[in-house]
Structures are given as structure tokens and as C-alpha cells.
Amino acid sequence: MDYTGYMNEVAKRREPLVIRELFGLQHGAPKDVVFLTAGAPNPETFPIVSGSLKLRDGTTLELTPDKMVDCLQYGPTPGYPPLIEQLKTITETIHTPPRWKDREVLVTTGSQSGLLMALEMMLTPGQTVLVEQPCYTGVLSVVSPYNPKYLPVESDGEGLVPSSLRAALASCSPHNKPKFLYTVPTGSNPSGAVTSEDRRREVYQICRDNDLLILEDDPYFFLHYDGKTPPTSYLSLDEDGRVLRFDSVSKVVSAGLRVGWVTGPRQLVHKMNLHKGSSVISSASMSQVVVSELLRVWGLEGLARHTAQVRQFYQNKRDSMLQAADKYLTGVCEWTVPAGGMFLWLKVLGVRDTWDMVMRRGLEGKVMLVPGHAFMTDPIRPCPYLRASFSATSTPIMHQGMKNLAELIQREKEL
Ligand code: PMP
């Protein structure tokens, strides 16, 4: 595929930064070359010399003096080299993408920064943009300032609806065709839906027929609650090289480390790397080293063990939330069982729009949720939905929250 048609004029004009190129050269250069190039600080001035991090299983991650220099120094823009290799191995092992050699991995500062760089590489003002609806707010917040013509694609309990994608494409002007489809296939934020494998295959084929890239935003990949095998990713299906996949350690290791990675066609990832070089220079080295060391001591088996535990933890949380919803919200709201992720998506019966109920009267009613409007492309249409998160709340507090919500809704209907 030729990817230039997907890039906007700004992305096409991005050139490599000479200082970053020289920095990259230094790593593989013969030892007798004297490099007077770096603007890096001298490690002899760093106040921290080593570290040791206690893990939950009782073992310790030692950050030796050499590793600590890596932690405290600038790193190459694409990412800490050992981490990149580990992420490549993980991605290749889990997803077995076709044509792996044509792809590249770039470490991002959480997947949000990867999404931002990808979108800023493609968007132009007024462009038609295909997003699943309801849609992750972090993407709407990047896209909406471009004043796009949104083409929302319906998502239900089984995820993205292929017939809705077809209908959206049929409705768009031939002079303003979308370049990509944005989707969260596993544990959608906010709906919790996991797109079924059949649908994924159909969606991939539709994107192929319409020359669309697929932005596969999959931070909840490990948090799927129906069956043990992870869902087949779009990257796994990607014969053509039309998938940019966004992964993150946020939901299964740590959100504060801000480590994610994007996997995609080399030409596109290269452009994003240039954006990264001029925005953050390199992602935080300390975070990358910590993730890399964790992955090293875990190995692939340890990673699988850890993600299975986290998955079970959130599955239990989900089940508790469903029990609380059954108890207090039956007849008050409708919902489908979230097959992944961290959220229950509630449709409030008898309330046209939930915004004022939550934003004006929620604190007084002792319950706060995210009003559905935050996930919609249309700023005017009333939205009767709410997003309830089950990730960080204990069972008794969940029950209290659902009880308070039922009362809040009842008062709203009496207004
Ligand atoms: N995509 C989705 C669907 C999310 O829910 C989130 C976090 N809420 C992100 C991306 C960003 O995650 P991070 O930057 O922490 O990797």
C-alpha cells in the first residue's frame, strides 16, 4: 500500500530531526568515533545511582547503576531499545500478524499519545471521520477541534455493527471520503462490548473494500470475560497493512508509568516517530526501563499469568456491579452485560437526557457517573445513557452507588 494519501500536508512535510538522527547513529557506531554531538547531561551529575522496587509477589526488581543511567538519560525517540524488542516479541507472539517484517513498533506515552500522533498525521479540517458510537472521549477530544463531519457507526452488545458501517459509508460524499475507522474492539469504553470475531472479519473486509485504515485502540485487550482465549485482533487479520494498533500497559500494569506502543505499517509509524521527536523527544526513560525490567523477569509466561490474574480481578468486579445493577436498577435502566473492559453502559428509562441529572444534581444525590453525552458525536441530540465504572470500587460501595442512582433517577422523573 502507498500511505501518503492517508497523511495530511503537515505530516508529509515532517522531516527527520538531525540531532535525533545523530543520536540514533551513536548507538551502533565504532568505538573510536568521537561524538561531540549530544546535548545530553552527564550521568556523573545524576543524583540517583540505583534503585530497587518491591513487587507484589515479594520479589525485587533491581535497578543497577547502569540501568539507572538509562532511566535518567534521554533515550532514542522510538523507545528504549530492549523494551522495543520485548514489545515486538509480545505483539508477534500474541497477534501473529501477517507480513510482520513490513511493520514497526513505536513506544508511546500511553496509548493516548499514540492516538494523538496518528490522528494528527491524518486529520484535515472538515474531513469526514468514521468512529464507533458510543466513542472513547479521548479520541473525540482530538478530532472535534478539526470540525469534522462525523459518520458515527453503531455499536451494540456484540460490538461494531457491520451493516451500520456499510450504511455510513454509503451515505458519505465521494468528495469527502473517510480515511480511517476508529474502533475499540475489546471492552469498549464506554459500552464494554467486545466485537465478535465474525464481525471483525466483516469489518476488515469492508475497510479493505473502501481503502480505509483501521485504528485499533485495544487497551482492554487482556480484559475480556467470555472464554479464555483473547479475541482475534484486527492486527492478526491484517493481510494488507491497513491496521494501526494501539496497546497500553495502563490497564494491566500501571497507568501512571504512561507506557503504550503502536504497531503498524513502517511508513506511518515512521511519520509518527518524527512527530514524537519534536513533541516529547523520547518517552520517560524511567518508565520504559521499569516496564522492560518487569517484562524481563516475567518472561512471556509471567506476563500471561499476571494478565490472567488481572482479568479475573476485573471479571469479579464486573459481576459484583451486575448484581448491584440487578438489585437496584431493574426496570429503571437497561443494559447489556459488558464482555470486557471496566464499564457498565446504562440506558436510563424515562429520562431523555442524563446530563443535568448527573452534572447538576449528581453530587447532591450522592452518586457521580459519566453522562452518555460525553461519548457522542452529536453535541445536541439528547442522550439517555450513563457510564458506570466498576474498576476501582468495592462491592458495598457499588451497591450504595446503584441505590443512590436509582433514587436520583426516580427524583429526576418527578421533576
Ligand atoms: N483508549 C481507550 C479506549 C481508553 O479507555 C483509554 C484510557 N481511558 C486510552 C485509550 C488511553 O489510555 P493510556 O493513554 O493510559 O494508555
PDB file of C-alpha atoms and ligand atoms in Angstrom, residues 109-113 115 136 182 184 187-189 217-220 247-251 255 258-260 343 387, ligand 1:
ATOM      1  CA  THR A 109       3.488   7.912  26.234  1.00  0.00           C
ATOM      2  CA  GLY A 110       0.365   5.866  26.983  1.00  0.00           C
ATOM      3  CA  SER A 111      -1.786   4.892  24.036  1.00  0.00           C
ATOM      4  CA  GLN A 112      -3.420   8.321  24.135  1.00  0.00           C
ATOM      5  CA  SER A 113      -0.275   9.950  22.756  1.00  0.00           C
ATOM      6  CA  LEU A 115      -3.735   8.052  19.066  1.00  0.00           C
ATOM      7  CA  TYR A 136     -13.935   6.993  23.633  1.00  0.00           C
ATOM      8  CA  TYR A 182     -11.564   4.271  14.754  1.00  0.00           C
ATOM      9  CA  VAL A 184     -12.136  -0.106  20.458  1.00  0.00           C
ATOM     10  CA  GLY A 187     -14.209  -3.867  26.190  1.00  0.00           C
ATOM     11  CA  SER A 188     -15.256  -0.653  24.510  1.00  0.00           C
ATOM     12  CA  ASN A 189     -15.072   2.498  26.571  1.00  0.00           C
ATOM     13  CA  ASP A 217      -7.406   1.022  20.046  1.00  0.00           C
ATOM     14  CA  ASP A 218      -7.132  -2.003  22.330  1.00  0.00           C
ATOM     15  CA  PRO A 219      -6.015  -1.078  25.881  1.00  0.00           C
ATOM     16  CA  TYR A 220      -8.515  -3.577  27.331  1.00  0.00           C
ATOM     17  CA  ASP A 247      -1.591  -1.076  23.019  1.00  0.00           C
ATOM     18  CA  SER A 248      -1.005   0.128  26.540  1.00  0.00           C
ATOM     19  CA  VAL A 249       0.296  -1.102  29.867  1.00  0.00           C
ATOM     20  CA  SER A 250      -2.142   1.260  31.610  1.00  0.00           C
ATOM     21  CA  LYS A 251      -4.923  -1.200  32.413  1.00  0.00           C
ATOM     22  CA  ALA A 255      -1.453   3.830  34.195  1.00  0.00           C
ATOM     23  CA  ARG A 258       2.480   6.207  30.796  1.00  0.00           C
ATOM     24  CA  VAL A 259       3.795   3.477  28.525  1.00  0.00           C
ATOM     25  CA  GLY A 260       1.998   2.320  25.415  1.00  0.00           C
ATOM     26  CA  PHE A 343     -17.571  -0.126  32.337  1.00  0.00           C
ATOM     27  CA  ARG A 387     -21.254   5.156  32.072  1.00  0.00           C
TER      28      ARG A 387
HETATM   29  N1  PMP B   1      -8.187   4.301  24.605  1.00  0.00           N
HETATM   30  C1  PMP B   1      -9.206   3.966  25.403  1.00  0.00           C
HETATM   31  C2  PMP B   1     -10.381   3.288  24.806  1.00  0.00           C
HETATM   32  C3  PMP B   1      -9.159   4.246  26.774  1.00  0.00           C
HETATM   33  O1  PMP B   1     -10.195   3.900  27.542  1.00  0.00           O
HETATM   34  C4  PMP B   1      -8.024   4.896  27.298  1.00  0.00           C
HETATM   35  C5  PMP B   1      -7.910   5.259  28.760  1.00  0.00           C
HETATM   36  N2  PMP B   1      -9.047   5.598  29.397  1.00  0.00           N
HETATM   37  C6  PMP B   1      -6.986   5.223  26.426  1.00  0.00           C
HETATM   38  C7  PMP B   1      -7.094   4.905  25.094  1.00  0.00           C
HETATM   39  C8  PMP B   1      -5.743   5.910  26.896  1.00  0.00           C
HETATM   40  O2  PMP B   1      -5.008   5.088  27.711  1.00  0.00           O
HETATM   41  P1  PMP B   1      -3.482   5.321  28.086  1.00  0.00           P
HETATM   42  O3  PMP B   1      -3.058   6.612  27.436  1.00  0.00           O
HETATM   43  O4  PMP B   1      -3.447   5.397  29.561  1.00  0.00           O
HETATM   44  O5  PMP B   1      -2.755   4.179  27.526  1.00  0.00           O
END
